[in-house]
Coordinates of C-alpha atoms in Angstrom, one line a residue:
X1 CA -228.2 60.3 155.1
X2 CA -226.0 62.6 153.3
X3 CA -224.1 66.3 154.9
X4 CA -227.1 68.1 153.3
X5 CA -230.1 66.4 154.4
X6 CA -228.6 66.3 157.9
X7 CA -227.9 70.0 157.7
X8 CA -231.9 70.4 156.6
X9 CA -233.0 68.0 159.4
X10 CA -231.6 70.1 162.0
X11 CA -232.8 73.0 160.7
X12 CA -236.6 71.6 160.6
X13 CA -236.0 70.8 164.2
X14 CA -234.7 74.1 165.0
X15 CA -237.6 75.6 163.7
X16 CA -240.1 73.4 165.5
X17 CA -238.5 74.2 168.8
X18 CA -238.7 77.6 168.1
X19 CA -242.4 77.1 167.5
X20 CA -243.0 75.5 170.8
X21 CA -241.6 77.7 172.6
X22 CA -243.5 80.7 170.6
X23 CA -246.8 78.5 171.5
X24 CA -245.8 78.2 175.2
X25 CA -245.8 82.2 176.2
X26 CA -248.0 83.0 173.8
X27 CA -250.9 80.2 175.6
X28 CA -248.8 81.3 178.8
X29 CA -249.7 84.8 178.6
X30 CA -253.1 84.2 177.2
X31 CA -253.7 82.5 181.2
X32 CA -252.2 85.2 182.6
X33 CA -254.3 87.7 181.6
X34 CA -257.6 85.8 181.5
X35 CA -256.5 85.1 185.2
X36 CA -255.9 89.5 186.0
X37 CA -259.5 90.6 184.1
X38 CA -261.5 87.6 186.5
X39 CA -259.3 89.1 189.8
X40 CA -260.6 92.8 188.7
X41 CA -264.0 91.5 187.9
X42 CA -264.7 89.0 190.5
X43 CA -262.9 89.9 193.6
X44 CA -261.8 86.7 195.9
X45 CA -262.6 83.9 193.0
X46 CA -258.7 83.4 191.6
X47 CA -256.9 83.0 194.9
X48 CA -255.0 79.7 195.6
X49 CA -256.8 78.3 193.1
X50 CA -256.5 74.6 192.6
X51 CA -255.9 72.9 188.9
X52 CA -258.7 73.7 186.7
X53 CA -260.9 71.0 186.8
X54 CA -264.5 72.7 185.1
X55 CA -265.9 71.4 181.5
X56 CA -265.6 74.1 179.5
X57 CA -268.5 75.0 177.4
X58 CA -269.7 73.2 174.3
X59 CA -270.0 75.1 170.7
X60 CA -273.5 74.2 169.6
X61 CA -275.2 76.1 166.6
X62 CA -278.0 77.8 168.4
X63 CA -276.3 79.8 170.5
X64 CA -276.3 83.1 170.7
X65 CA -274.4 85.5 172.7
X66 CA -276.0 86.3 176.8
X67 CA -275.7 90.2 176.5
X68 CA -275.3 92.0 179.9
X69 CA -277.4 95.2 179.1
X70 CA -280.7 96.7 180.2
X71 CA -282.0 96.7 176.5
X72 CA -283.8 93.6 177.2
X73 CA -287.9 94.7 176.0
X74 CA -289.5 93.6 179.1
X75 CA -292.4 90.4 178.4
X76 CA -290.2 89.7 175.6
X77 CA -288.9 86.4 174.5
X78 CA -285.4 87.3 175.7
X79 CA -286.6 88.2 179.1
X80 CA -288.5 85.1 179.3
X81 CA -286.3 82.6 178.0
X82 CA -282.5 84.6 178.2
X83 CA -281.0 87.0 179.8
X84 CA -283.6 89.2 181.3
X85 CA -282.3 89.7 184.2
X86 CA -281.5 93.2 183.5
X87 CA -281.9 94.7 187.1
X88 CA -278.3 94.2 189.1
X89 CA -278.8 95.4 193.0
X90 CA -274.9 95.4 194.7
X91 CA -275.3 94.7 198.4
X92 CA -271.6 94.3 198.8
X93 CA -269.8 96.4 196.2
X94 CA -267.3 93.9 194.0
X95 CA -265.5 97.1 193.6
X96 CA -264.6 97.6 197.5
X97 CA -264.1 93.8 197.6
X98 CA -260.8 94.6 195.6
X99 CA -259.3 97.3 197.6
X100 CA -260.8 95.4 201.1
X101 CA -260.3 91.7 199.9
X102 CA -263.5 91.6 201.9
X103 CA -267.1 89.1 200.4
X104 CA -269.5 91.1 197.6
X105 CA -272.7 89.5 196.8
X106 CA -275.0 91.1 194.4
X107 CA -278.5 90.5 192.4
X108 CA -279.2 90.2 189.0
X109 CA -283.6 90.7 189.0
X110 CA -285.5 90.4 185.9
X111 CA -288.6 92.3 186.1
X112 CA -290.7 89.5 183.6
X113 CA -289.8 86.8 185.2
X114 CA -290.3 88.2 189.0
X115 CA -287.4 86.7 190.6
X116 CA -283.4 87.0 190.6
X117 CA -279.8 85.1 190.2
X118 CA -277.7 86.1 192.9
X119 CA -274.5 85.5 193.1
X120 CA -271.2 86.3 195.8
X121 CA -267.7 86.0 196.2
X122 CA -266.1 84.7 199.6
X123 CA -269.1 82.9 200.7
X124 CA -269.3 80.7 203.7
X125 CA -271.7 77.8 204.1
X126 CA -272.4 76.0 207.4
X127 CA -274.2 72.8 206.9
X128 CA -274.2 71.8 210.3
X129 CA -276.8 75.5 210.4
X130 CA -278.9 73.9 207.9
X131 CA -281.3 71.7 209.5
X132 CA -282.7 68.7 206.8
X133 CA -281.7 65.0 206.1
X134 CA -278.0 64.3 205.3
X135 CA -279.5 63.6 201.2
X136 CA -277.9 61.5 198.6
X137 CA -278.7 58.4 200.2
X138 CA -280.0 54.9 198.3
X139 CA -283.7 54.9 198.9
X140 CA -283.7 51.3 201.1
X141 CA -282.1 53.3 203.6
X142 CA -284.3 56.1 204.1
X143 CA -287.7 54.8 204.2
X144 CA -290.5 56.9 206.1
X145 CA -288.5 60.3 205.8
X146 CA -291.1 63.4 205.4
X147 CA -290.7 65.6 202.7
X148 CA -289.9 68.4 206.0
X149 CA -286.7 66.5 206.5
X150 CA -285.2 67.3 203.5
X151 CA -286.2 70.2 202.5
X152 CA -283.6 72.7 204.2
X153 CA -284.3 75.1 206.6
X154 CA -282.0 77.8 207.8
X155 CA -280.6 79.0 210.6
X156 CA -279.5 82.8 210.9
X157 CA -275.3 82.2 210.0
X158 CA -276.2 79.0 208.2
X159 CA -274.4 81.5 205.3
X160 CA -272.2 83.5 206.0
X161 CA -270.2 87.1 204.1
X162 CA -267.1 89.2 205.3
X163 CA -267.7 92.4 205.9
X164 CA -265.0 95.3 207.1
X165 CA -261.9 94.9 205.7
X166 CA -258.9 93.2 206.9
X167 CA -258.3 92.6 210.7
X168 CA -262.1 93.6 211.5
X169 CA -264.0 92.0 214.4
X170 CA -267.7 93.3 212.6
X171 CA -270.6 92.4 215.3
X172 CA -272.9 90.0 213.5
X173 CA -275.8 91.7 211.8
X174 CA -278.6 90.3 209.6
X175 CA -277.2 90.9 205.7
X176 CA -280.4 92.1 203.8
X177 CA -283.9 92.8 205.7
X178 CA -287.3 91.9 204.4
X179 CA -287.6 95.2 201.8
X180 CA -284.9 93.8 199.6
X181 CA -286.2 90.2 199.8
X182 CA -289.9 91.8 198.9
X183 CA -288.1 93.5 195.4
X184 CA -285.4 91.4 194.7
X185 CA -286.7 88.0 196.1
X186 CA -290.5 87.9 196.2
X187 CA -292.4 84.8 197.5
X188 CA -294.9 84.7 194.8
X189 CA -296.5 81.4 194.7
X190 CA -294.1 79.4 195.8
X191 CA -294.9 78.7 199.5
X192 CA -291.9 77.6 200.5
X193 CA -289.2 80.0 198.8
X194 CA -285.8 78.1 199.9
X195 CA -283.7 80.7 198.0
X196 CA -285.6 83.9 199.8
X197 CA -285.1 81.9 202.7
X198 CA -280.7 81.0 202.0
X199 CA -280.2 85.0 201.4
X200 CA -282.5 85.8 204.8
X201 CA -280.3 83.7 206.6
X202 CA -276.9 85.4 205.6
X203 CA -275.3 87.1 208.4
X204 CA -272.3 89.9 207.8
X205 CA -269.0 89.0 210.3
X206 CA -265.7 90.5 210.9
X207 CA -262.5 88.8 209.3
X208 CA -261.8 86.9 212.3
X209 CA -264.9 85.5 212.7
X210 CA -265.2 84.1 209.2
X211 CA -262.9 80.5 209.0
X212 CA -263.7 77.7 206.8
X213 CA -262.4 74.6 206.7
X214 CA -262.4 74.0 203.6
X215 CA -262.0 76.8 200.2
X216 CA -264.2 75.7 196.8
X217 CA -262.0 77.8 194.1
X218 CA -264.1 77.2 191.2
X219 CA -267.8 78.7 190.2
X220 CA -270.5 76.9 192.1
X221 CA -274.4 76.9 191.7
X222 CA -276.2 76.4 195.0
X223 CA -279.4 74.4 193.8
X224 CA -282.7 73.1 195.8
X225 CA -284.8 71.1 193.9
X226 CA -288.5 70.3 194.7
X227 CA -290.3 67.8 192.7
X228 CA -287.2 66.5 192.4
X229 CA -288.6 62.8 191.0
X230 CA -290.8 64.2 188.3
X231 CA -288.6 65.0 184.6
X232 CA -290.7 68.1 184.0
X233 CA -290.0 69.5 186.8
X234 CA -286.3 68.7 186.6
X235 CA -286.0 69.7 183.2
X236 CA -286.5 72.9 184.8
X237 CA -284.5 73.1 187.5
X238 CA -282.1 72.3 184.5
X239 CA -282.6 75.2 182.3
X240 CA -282.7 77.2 185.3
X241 CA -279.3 76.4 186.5
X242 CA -278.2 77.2 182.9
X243 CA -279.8 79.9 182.5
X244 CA -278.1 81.5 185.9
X245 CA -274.4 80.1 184.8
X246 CA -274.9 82.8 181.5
X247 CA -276.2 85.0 183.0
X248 CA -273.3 85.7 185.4
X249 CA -271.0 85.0 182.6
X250 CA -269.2 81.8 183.5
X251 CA -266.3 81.1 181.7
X252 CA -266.6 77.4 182.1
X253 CA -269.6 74.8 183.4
X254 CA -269.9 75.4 187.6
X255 CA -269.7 72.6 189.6
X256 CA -272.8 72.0 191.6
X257 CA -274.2 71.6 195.5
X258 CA -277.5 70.3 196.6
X259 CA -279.1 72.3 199.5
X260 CA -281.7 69.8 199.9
X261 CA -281.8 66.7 201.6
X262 CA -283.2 64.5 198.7
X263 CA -282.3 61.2 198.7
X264 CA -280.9 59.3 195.7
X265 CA -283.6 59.1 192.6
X266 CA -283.9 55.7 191.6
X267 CA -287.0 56.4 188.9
X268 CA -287.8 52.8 188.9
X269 CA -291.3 53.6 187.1
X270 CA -292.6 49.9 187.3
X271 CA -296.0 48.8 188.7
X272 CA -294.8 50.1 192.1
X273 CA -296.3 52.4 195.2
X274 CA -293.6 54.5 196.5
X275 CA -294.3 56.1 200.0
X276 CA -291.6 58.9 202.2
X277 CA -288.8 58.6 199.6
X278 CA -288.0 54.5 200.1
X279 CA -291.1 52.3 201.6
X280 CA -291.3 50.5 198.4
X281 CA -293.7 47.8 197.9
X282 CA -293.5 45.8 195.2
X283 CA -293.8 42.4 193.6
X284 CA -290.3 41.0 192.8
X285 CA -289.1 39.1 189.8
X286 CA -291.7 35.8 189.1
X287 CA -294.1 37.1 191.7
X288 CA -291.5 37.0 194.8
X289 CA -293.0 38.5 198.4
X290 CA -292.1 39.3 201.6
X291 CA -288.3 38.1 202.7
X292 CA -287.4 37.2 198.8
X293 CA -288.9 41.1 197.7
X294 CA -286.8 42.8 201.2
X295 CA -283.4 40.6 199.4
X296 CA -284.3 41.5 195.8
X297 CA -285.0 45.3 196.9
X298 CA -281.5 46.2 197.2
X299 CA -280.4 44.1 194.0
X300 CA -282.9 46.4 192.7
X301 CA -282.1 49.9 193.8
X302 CA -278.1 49.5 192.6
X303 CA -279.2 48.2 189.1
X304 CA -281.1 50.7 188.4
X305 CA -279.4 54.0 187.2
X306 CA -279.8 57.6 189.1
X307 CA -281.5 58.8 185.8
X308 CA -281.6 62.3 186.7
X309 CA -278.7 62.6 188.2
X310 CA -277.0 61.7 185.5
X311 CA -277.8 63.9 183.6
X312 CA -276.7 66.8 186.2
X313 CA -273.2 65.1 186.1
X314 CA -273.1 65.0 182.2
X315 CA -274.7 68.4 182.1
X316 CA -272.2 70.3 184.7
X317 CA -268.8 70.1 185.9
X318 CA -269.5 68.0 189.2
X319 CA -272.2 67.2 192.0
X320 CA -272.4 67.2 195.8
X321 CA -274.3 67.8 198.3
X322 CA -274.5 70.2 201.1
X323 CA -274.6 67.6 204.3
X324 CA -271.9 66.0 202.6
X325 CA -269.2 68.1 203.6
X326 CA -267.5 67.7 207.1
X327 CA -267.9 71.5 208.4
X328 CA -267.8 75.4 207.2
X329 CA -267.2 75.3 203.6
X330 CA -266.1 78.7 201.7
X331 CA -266.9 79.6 197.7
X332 CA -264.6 81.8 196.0
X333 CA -267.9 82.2 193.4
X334 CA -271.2 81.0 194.5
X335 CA -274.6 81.5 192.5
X336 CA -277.8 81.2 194.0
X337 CA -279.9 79.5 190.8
X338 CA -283.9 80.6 191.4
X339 CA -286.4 77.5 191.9
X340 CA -287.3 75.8 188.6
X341 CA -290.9 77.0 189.5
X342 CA -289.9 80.6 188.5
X343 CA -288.5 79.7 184.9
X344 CA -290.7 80.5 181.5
X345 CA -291.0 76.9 181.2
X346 CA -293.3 76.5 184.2
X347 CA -294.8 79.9 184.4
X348 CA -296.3 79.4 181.3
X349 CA -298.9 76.9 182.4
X350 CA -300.6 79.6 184.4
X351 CA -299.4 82.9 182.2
X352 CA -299.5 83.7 178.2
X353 CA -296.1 83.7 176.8
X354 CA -296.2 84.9 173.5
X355 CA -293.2 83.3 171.9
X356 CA -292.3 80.9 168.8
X357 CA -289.1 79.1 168.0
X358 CA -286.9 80.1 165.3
X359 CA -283.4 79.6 164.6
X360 CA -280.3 81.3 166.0
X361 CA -279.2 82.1 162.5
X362 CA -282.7 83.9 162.1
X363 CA -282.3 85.3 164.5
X364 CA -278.6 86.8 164.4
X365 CA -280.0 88.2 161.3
X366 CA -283.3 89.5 162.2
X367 CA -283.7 89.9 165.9
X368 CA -287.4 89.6 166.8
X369 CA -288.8 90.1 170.6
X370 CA -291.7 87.5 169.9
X371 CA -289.3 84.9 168.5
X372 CA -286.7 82.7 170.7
X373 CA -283.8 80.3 169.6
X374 CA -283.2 79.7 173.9
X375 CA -285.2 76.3 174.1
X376 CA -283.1 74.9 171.1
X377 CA -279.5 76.3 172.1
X378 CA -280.9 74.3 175.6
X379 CA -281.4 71.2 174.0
X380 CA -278.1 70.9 172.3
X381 CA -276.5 71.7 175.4
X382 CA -278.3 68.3 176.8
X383 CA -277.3 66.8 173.6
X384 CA -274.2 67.2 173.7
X385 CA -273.3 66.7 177.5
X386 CA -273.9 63.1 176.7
X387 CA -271.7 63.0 173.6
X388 CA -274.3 63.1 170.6
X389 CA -273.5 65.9 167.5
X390 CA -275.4 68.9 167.6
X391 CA -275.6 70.2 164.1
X392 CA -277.9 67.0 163.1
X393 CA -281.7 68.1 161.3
X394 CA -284.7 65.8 160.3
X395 CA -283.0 65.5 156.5
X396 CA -280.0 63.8 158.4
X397 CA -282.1 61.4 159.6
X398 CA -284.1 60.0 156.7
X399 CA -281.0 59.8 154.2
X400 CA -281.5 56.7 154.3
X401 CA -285.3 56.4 153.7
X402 CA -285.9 55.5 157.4
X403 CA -287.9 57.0 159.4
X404 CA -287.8 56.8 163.2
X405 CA -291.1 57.0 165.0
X406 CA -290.8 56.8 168.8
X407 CA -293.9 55.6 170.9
X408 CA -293.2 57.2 174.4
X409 CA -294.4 55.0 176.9
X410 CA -296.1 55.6 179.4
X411 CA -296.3 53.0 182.9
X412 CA -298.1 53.3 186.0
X413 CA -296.0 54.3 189.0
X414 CA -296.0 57.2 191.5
X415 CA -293.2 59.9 190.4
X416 CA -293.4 61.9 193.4
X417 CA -292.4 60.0 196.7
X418 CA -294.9 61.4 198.7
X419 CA -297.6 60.4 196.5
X420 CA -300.4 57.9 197.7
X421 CA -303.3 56.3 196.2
X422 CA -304.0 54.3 193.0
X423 CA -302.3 56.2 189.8
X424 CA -305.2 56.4 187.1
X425 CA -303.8 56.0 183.3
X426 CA -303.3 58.4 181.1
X427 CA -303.9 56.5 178.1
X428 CA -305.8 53.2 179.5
X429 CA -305.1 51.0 175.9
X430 CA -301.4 52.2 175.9
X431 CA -300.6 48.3 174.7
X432 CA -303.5 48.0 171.8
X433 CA -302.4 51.3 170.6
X434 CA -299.0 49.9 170.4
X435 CA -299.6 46.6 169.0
X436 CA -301.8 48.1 166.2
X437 CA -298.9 51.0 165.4
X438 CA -296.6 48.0 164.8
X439 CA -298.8 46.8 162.3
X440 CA -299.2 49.5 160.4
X441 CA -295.3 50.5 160.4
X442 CA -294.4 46.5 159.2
X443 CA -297.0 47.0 156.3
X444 CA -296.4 50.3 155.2
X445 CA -295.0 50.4 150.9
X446 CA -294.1 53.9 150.8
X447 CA -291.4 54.0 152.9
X448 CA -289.4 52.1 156.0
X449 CA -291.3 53.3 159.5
X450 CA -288.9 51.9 162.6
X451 CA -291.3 52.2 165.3
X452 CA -289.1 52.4 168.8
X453 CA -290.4 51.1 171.3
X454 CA -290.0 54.2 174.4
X455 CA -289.8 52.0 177.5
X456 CA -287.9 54.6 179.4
X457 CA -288.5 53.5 182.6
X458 CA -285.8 50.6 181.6
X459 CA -283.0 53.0 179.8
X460 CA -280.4 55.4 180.7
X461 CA -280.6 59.1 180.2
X462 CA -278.1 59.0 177.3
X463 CA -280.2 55.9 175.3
X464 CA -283.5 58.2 175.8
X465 CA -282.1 61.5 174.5
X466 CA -280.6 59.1 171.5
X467 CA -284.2 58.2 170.6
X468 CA -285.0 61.7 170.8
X469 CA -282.7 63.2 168.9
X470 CA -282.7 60.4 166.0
X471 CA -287.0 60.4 166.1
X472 CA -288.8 62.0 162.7
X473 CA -291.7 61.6 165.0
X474 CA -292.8 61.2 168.4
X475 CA -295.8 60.0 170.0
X476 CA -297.0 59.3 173.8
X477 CA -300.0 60.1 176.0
X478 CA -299.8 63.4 178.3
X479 CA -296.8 62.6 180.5
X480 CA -293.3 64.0 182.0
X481 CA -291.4 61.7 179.6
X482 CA -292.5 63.5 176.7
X483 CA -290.9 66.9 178.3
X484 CA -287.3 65.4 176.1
X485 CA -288.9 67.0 173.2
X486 CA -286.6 69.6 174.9
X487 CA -283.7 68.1 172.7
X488 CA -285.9 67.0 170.0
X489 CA -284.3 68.1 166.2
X490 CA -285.7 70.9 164.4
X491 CA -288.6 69.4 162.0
X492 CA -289.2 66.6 164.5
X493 CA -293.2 66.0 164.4
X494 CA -295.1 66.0 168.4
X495 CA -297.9 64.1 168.1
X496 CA -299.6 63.9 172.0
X497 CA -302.3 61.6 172.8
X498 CA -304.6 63.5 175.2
X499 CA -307.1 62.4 178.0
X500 CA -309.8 64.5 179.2
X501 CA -308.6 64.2 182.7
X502 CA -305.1 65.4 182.0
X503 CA -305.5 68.4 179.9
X504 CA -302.7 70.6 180.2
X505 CA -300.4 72.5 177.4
X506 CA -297.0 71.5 178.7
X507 CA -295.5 70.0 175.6
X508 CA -297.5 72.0 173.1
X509 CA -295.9 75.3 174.6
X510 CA -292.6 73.2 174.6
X511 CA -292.8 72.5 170.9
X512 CA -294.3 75.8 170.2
X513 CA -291.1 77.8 171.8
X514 CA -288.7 75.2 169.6
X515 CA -290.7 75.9 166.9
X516 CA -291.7 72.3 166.4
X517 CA -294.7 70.7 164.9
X518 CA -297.2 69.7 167.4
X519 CA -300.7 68.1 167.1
X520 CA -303.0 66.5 169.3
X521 CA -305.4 63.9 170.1
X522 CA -307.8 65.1 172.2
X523 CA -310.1 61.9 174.1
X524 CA -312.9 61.1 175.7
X525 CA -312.1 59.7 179.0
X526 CA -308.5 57.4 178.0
X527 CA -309.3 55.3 175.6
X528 CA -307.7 55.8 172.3
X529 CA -309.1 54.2 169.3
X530 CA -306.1 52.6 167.5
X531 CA -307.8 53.5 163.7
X532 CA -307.8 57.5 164.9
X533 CA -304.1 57.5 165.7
X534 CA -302.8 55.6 162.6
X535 CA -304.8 58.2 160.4
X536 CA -303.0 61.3 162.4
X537 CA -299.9 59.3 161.8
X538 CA -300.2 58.6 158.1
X539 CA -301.3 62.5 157.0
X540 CA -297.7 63.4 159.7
X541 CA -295.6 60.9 156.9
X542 CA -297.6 62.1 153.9
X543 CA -296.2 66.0 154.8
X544 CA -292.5 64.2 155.9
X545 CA -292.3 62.6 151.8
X546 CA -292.9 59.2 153.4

C-alpha cells in the first residue's frame, strides 16, 4: 500500500468514526426525549426502569392510525371495531400525579360499545387478596376444580392506588362507589363482571401504607378470560386486549397477567369427555385403559402444545399469572382490558352491526363510517406475531396455478371443561364429505386443487394460521376453528357447511367485516350430501379463473 492510499484509508476511517459517533447522540437524544414526553404524560411509568424488554409493534399494511378524539360517529364502524372509546373520566388526575408523584387511574368509555378501558399508573396488586386457584397448572393436576375456583374474586385492597402526596398516612377509603361503576362499568349481560368487580375492589392509601415487593416497569394488561378453552371466544379476548393496548397508546406490545385461575389449555380435541378442567377420560393409544391410560395421560398432556397460549406469547410481549407472583406486586402502567364478551365481535350475535370490510388504503382515502379495515389490520397482527409476511393477497397465492383449498375439520370433543354429556356433530358425514372432496380435487383438468387436510386438533397455532393465510378457499361445518378466518387473505372464499341445529352468523359477520366472500350451506339436520358441496365448490373455482 502506497503513502497515498494509506493517507485515503485513514481518512475513510476518520469519517466513519465521525459517523458513529454522529449516530450515537443523535439515537441518544432521540431516548432521551421519548423517555421526558412518557414522564409528562404518564406520571410514575419511567422510574427505575429496567432494560427494555417489550416487542415493539409490527408495520402491517392495514393499519391505520388510533386517533384520540371525540369525533368518533357513535354506532359507527370506528366505534365498534376502533377507537370509540371517546369518553375519558380522570379519577386520579395524571396531572397532579406529576407534581404529587402520587397513582392516577382514569377511564376511557365508549358510548357504542357500553363498556370502558381503564387504565392507572402506580398500581398495587395483592394476590394473596384475590381469592381463586393458583392457575397455570397442567390439567392432570387439577382435576375436579369448579369453574368458582378460578374465577377470581376480590377482596376490598386486593388493588390498591396512592393517594395524598408524599409522606401521607391517607385512611383507607373505597376508590370509586357504585354510580361510576353504573356509567363507566355497567354489568350488562355479563353476570359475573370480573373487571366491574377489580375497580370496586380498589382502595385509596397513604404513601406509607402502599409497599410492594416487587415494581413491573413496563405497560401491563390485566386480563380475565372466560371461555377460556373455546377459539371464538379467545379470539376475542384477543382483539380486545389489542384493541385496549391502542387505545391507551402503547408505544410497544404490554406484557400480560392473568387474573384468573385457569389452568393450562391443553385443547386435545380428540374423542375425549373432559370434566372440572382435568378428569379426562379417554381411551389411550391401541385401546389402552385404566393404569396404562393414568401412565399415558401425562405423556399426553406435555406433548400436546398450549395452543392458545401460544398464541398470547407470540401475540404480546410476555405472560404470567396473578397467583404466580410471591406477594404485593406494583405496575408503573396497568390497563384493565374489558371481557371479550363486550367486543363488536361477540355483540354482534345478538345486535345489528352495520359494517363491511374494506381496505385501509380505501379507506385513508375515503373515510366511510359504515366501512372498517380493523378486522384485517387484526389479522396481520396475528400473522405476523408468528413470523408469516403480511402484504401477501389471493394473486400471491395462485402464481403458480395452485390453488389451496382447506377442509377445516371438525372432531368431537368438549371445548369448555365444564361441559358434560354426549357432544352431537355438527356435520355427521364430516369423513364422506372429505373422501369425496379428494376425488374431485385429484380429477380436476382445469387447474391444480391442493385440498389440506385441517386436522387442527393435531397442529400448532403457527401451522394453522399458515393454512389460513396460504388457503384460496376454506371450507368446514359451523365451528370455533373456522373463527381463523380472522387472518384469512383478502379474496380468500368462506364456504360454511351449516346444520340446522347450529345456526348462528358468527363467521359470516366475520367475513362480512373483512370484506370476504362468504357462502353457505344450509342442512337439514347434519348430513351433507357430498354432490351439493362439490357443485358450490366448482362455481367458487369457476369465479377464482380455476
Amino acid at each position: 500500500m502506497n503513502k497515498k492510499q494509506w493517507t485515503l484509508l485513514k481518512i475513510l476511517l476518520a469519517l466513519f468514526a465521525l459517523n458513529s459517533i454522529s449516530l450515537y447522540f443523535y439515537f441518544a437524544s432521540s431516548h432521551r426525549h421519548l423517555d421526558d414526553h412518557r414522564r409528562h404524560t404518564l406520571p410514575g411509568i419511567t422510574q427505575h426502569r429496567r432494560p427494555h424488554l417489550s416487542k415493539p409493534w409490527p408495520i402491517i399494511p392495514s393499519y391505520l392510525p388510533w386517533s384520540l378524539t371525540s369525533n368518533v360517529a357513535p354506532k359507527s364502524c370506528e366505534a365498534y371495531f376502533g377507537n370509540g372509546f371517546t369518553k375519558v373520566a380522570d379519577v386520579l388526575s395524571p396531572k397532579a400525579a406529576v407534581r404529587s408523584g402520587s397513582s392516577w387511574f382514569r377511564c376511557h368509555y365508549s358510548d357504542t360499545l357500553r363498556s370502558s378501558v381503564c387504565e392507572g399508573g402506580k398500581i398495587r396488586m395483592d394476590p394473596e387478596r384475590i381469592k381463586m386457584s393458583r392457575g397455570g397448572e397442567k390439567l392432570e393436576d387439577v382435576i375436579g376444580r369448579t369453574e368458582e375456583e378460578e374465577l377470581p374474586a376480590f377482596e376490598d385492597g386486593a388493588f390498591q392506588v396512592e393517594a395524598g402526596g408524599k409522606g401521607s398516612r391517607l385512611k383507607r377509603k373505597n376508590f370509586v362507589g357504585d354510580e361510576f361503576l353504573d356509567q363507566f362499568l355497567p354489568d350488562g349481560n355479563v353476570l359475573k363482571h370480573t373487571m366491574r368487580e377489580l375497580v370496586r375492589s380498589i382502595v385509596a392509601v397513604g404513601e406509607t401504607d402502599f409497599t410492594c415487593q416487587e415494581w413491573i416497569d413496563e405497560p401491563t394488561l390485566l386480563i380475565t378470560r372466560f371461555e377460556y378453552a373455546n377459539l371464538f371466544h379467545t379470539v376475542t379476548d384477543w382483539y380486545s386486549a389489542y384493541v385496549s393496548s391502542r387505545v391507551t397508546g402503547l408505544p410497544n406490545r404490554p406484557h400480560l397477567v392473568f387474573v384468573d385461575g385457569h389452568c393450562e389449555v391443553q385443547e386435545l380435541m380428540r374423542k375425549i369427555s373432559m370434566f372440572p378442567c382435568g378428569a379426562v377420560i379417554l381411551s389411550g393409544p391401541n385401546g389402552m385403559k385404566g393404569r396404562e391410560t393414568d401412565l399415558f395421560f401425562p405423556f399426553l398432556a406435555e406433548y400436546f402444545q398450549t395452543q392458545l397460549e401460544e398464541t398470547w406469547r407470540a401475540l404480546f410481549s410476555s405472560l404470567r399469572y396473578a397467583k404466580n407472583f410471591s406477594g404485593p406486586v406494583c405496575f408503573r402502567h396497568a390497563i384493565l382490558s374489558p371481557l371479550g364478551y363486550e367486543t363488536a365481535l361477540f355483540k354482534g350475535l345478538s345486535e345489528h352491526i352495520d359494517c363491511q370490510g374494506a381496505s385501509a388504503h380505501e379507506l385513508w382515502q375515503s373515510p366511510d363510517d359504515k366501512k372498517t379495515a380493523r378486522l384485517s389490520e387484526f389479522g396481520e397482527m396475528i400473522r405476523d406475531a408468528f413470523g408469516f409476511p403480511v402484504n401477501r393477497h389471493h394473486t400471491d397465492k395462485a402464481v403458480s396455478g395452485d390453488y389451496n383449498v382447506l377442509f377445516v375439520r371438525r372432531e368431537d370433543y368438549l371445548a369448555h371443561p365444564r361441559h358434560k354429556g354426549k357432544v352431537e356433530s355438527r356435520l355427521s358425514n364430516e369423513q364422506e364429505v372429505f373422501d369425496a372432496l379428494q376425488r374431485w380435487a385429484s380429477n380436476r383438468q382445469e387447474c391444480k386443487v391442493n385440498l389440506i387436510n385441517g386436522l387442527f386438533a393435531h397442529m400448532s397455532m403457527k401451522e394453522q394460521v399458515r393454512a389460513i393465510q396460504d388457503a384460496s378457499v376454506i371450507i368446514g361445518a359451523h365451528g370455533a376453528g373456522l373463527t381463523h378466518i380472522v387472518s384469512a387473505t383478502p379474496n380468500t372464499v368462506i364456504l360454511e357447511i351449516i346444520s340446522s341445529f347450529y345456526r348462528r352468523p358468527h363467521f359470516q359477520l366475520i367475513a362480512q367485516w373483512k370484506g370476504l366472500e362468504y357462502e353457505a350451506i344450509n342442512l337439514d339436520g347434519s348430513y351433507a350430501n357430498p354432490g351439493v358441496v362439490i357443485d358450490r365448490l366448482n362455481k367458487i373455482m369457476r369465479n377464482l379463473g380455476c
